[in-house]
Coordinates of C-alpha atoms in Angstrom, one line a residue:
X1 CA 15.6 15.0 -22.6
X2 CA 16.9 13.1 -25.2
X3 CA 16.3 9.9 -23.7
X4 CA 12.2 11.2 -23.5
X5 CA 12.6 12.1 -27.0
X6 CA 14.1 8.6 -28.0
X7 CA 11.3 6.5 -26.2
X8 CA 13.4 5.1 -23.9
X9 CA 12.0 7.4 -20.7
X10 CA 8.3 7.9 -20.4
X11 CA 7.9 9.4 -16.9
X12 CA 10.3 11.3 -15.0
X13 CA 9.8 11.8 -11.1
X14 CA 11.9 13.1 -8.3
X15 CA 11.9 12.4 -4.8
X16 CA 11.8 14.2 -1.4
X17 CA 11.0 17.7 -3.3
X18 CA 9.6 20.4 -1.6
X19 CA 6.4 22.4 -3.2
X20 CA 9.1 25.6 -4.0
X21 CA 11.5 23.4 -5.8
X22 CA 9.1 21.2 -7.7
X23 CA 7.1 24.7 -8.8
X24 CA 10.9 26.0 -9.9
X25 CA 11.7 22.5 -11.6
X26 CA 8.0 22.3 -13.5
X27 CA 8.8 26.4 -14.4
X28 CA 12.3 25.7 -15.8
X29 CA 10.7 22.9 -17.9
X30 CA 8.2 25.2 -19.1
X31 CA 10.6 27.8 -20.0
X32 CA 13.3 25.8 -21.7
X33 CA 10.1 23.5 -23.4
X34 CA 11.7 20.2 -22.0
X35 CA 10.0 17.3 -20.5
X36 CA 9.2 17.9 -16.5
X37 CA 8.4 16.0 -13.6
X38 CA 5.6 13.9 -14.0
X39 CA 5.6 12.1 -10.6
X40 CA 6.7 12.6 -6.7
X41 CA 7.5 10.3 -4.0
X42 CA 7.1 12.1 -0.9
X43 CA 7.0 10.5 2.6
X44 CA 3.4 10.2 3.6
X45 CA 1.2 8.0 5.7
X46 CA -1.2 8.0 7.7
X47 CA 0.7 8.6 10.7
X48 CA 3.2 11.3 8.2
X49 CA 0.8 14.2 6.3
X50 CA 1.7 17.4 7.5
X51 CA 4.9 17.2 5.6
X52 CA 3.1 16.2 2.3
X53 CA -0.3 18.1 2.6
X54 CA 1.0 21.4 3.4
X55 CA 2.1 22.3 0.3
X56 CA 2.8 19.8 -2.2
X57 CA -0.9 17.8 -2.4
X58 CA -1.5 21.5 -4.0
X59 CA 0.8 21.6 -6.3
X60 CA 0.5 18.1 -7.8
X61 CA -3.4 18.3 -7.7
X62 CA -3.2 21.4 -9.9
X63 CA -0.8 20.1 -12.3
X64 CA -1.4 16.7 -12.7
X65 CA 2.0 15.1 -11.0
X66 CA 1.6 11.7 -10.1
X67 CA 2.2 10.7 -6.3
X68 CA 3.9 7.5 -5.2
X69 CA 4.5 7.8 -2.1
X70 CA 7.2 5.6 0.1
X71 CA 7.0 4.3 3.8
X72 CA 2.9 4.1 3.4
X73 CA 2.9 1.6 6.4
X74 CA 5.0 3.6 8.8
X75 CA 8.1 2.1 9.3
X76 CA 6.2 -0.6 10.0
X77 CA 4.0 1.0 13.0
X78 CA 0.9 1.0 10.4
X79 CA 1.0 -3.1 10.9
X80 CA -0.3 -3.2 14.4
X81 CA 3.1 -5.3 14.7
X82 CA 4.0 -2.4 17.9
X83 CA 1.9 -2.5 20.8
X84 CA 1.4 0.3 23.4
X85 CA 1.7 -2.4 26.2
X86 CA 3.8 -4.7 24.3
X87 CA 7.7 -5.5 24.4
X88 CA 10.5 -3.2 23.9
X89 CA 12.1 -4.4 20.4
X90 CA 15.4 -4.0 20.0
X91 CA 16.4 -3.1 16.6
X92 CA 17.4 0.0 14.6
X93 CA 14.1 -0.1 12.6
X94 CA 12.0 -0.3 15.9
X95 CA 14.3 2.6 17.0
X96 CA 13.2 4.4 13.9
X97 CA 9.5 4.0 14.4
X98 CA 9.6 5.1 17.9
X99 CA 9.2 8.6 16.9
X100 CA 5.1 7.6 16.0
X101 CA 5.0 5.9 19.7
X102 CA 1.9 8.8 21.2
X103 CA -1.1 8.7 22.3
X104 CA -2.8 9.7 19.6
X105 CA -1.6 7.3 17.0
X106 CA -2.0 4.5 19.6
X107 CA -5.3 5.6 19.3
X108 CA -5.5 5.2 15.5
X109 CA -4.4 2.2 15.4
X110 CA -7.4 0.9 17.8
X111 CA -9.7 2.6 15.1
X112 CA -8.1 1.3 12.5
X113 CA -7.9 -2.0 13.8
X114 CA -12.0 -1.5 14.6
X115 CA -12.6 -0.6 10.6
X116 CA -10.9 -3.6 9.7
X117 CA -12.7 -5.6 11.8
X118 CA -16.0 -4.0 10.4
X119 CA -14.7 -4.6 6.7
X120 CA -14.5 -8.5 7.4
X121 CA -11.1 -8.9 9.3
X122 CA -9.4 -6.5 7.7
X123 CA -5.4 -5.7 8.7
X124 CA -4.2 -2.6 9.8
X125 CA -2.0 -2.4 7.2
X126 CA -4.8 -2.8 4.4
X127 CA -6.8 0.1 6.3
X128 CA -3.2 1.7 6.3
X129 CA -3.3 1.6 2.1
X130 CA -7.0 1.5 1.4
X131 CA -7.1 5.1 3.5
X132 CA -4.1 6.0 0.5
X133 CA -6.3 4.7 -2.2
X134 CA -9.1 6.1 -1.2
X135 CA -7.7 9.9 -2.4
X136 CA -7.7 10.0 -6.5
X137 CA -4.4 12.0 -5.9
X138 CA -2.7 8.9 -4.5
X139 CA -1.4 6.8 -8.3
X140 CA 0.1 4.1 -6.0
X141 CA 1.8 3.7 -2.7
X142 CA 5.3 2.0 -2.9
X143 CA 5.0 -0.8 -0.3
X144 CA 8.2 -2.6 0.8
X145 CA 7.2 -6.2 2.3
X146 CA 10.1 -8.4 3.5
X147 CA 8.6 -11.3 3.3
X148 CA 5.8 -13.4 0.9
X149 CA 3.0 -13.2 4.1
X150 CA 3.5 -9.3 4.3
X151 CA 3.5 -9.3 0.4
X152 CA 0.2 -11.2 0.4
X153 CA -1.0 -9.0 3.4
X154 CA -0.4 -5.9 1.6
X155 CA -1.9 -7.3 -1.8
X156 CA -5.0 -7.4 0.6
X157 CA -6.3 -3.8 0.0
X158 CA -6.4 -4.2 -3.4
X159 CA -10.1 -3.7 -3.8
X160 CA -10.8 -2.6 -0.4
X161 CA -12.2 0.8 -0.4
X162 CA -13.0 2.7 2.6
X163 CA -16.0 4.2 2.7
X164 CA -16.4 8.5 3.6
X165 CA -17.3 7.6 7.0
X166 CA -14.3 5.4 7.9
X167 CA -12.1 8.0 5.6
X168 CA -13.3 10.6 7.5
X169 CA -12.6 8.8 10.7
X170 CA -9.4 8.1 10.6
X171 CA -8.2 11.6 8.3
X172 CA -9.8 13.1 12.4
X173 CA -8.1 10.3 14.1
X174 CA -4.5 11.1 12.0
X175 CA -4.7 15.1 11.7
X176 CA -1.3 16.5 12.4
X177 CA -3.0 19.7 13.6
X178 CA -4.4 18.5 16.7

């Protein structure tokens, strides 16, 4: 708190919080008049909402928390680097993103693979982010490229907004409830 009131912190955020304990942090805050969250990074993607949606869209929508949210692309499965009929890869981040290997985001990705096409050859991973964007609740996904070519790939859905069709699309195409 002091540091907030010295200038020299202008936004606090947390990380990982569940709705309950970011409602108990933003009550505290109230209570004791000191600064509270002002931003979340939750896990979230296209092919990760339940976790996020359930509860905490909710909570930062009514009170005006910021949301960053990390891993927008994936693991990297929001690339259309993995194919269904491709080769095994062999690494601990592939073995990570096997757990989004169904039906049903192979499936997305073949949709969002068509919207980009549709958009004038755009990636999967700009649908990935422009579908982000495209909800006022999102302030700005955190995207990790490795490299300059991802970097500039990513940088590619700047500008790119979906429109409430394709949103709509792929929101049916990703819902954790079917």
């Amino acid at each position: 708190e002091d540091l907030v009131r010295q200038g020299k912190v202008r936004y606090i955020g947390c990380s990982n919080y569940p709705a309950w304990r970011l409602m108990q942090s933003l009550w505290y805050a109230d209570r004791d008049k000191v600064s509270g969250f002002d931003c979340i990074q939750p896990h979230y993607s296209l092919v990760h909402r339940l976790e996020f949606e359930r509860e905490l869209a909710d909570v930062c929508r009514t009170y005006g928390i910021g949301v960053i949210p990390y891993s927008p692309l994936g693991g990297g499965f929001l690339t259309g680097k993995y194919k269904k009929d491709g080769p095994g890869f062999d690494s601990q981040r592939a073995n990570g993103v096997k757990k989004y290997f169904s039906r049903r985001n192979w499936q997305l990705l073949e949709k969002m693979e068509e919207i980009g096409s549709e958009n004038g050859g755009k990636t999967i991973s700009q649908v990935a982010l422009a579908w982000l964007l495209s909800d006022p609740l999102i302030s700005s996904p955190i995207i990790g490229p490795r490299t300059m070519e991802q970097l500039q790939d990513n940088l590619g859905a700047a500008g790119f907004g979906l429109s409430t069709e394709e949103k709509q699309i792929l929101d049916d195409a990703s819902n954790p409830s079917q």
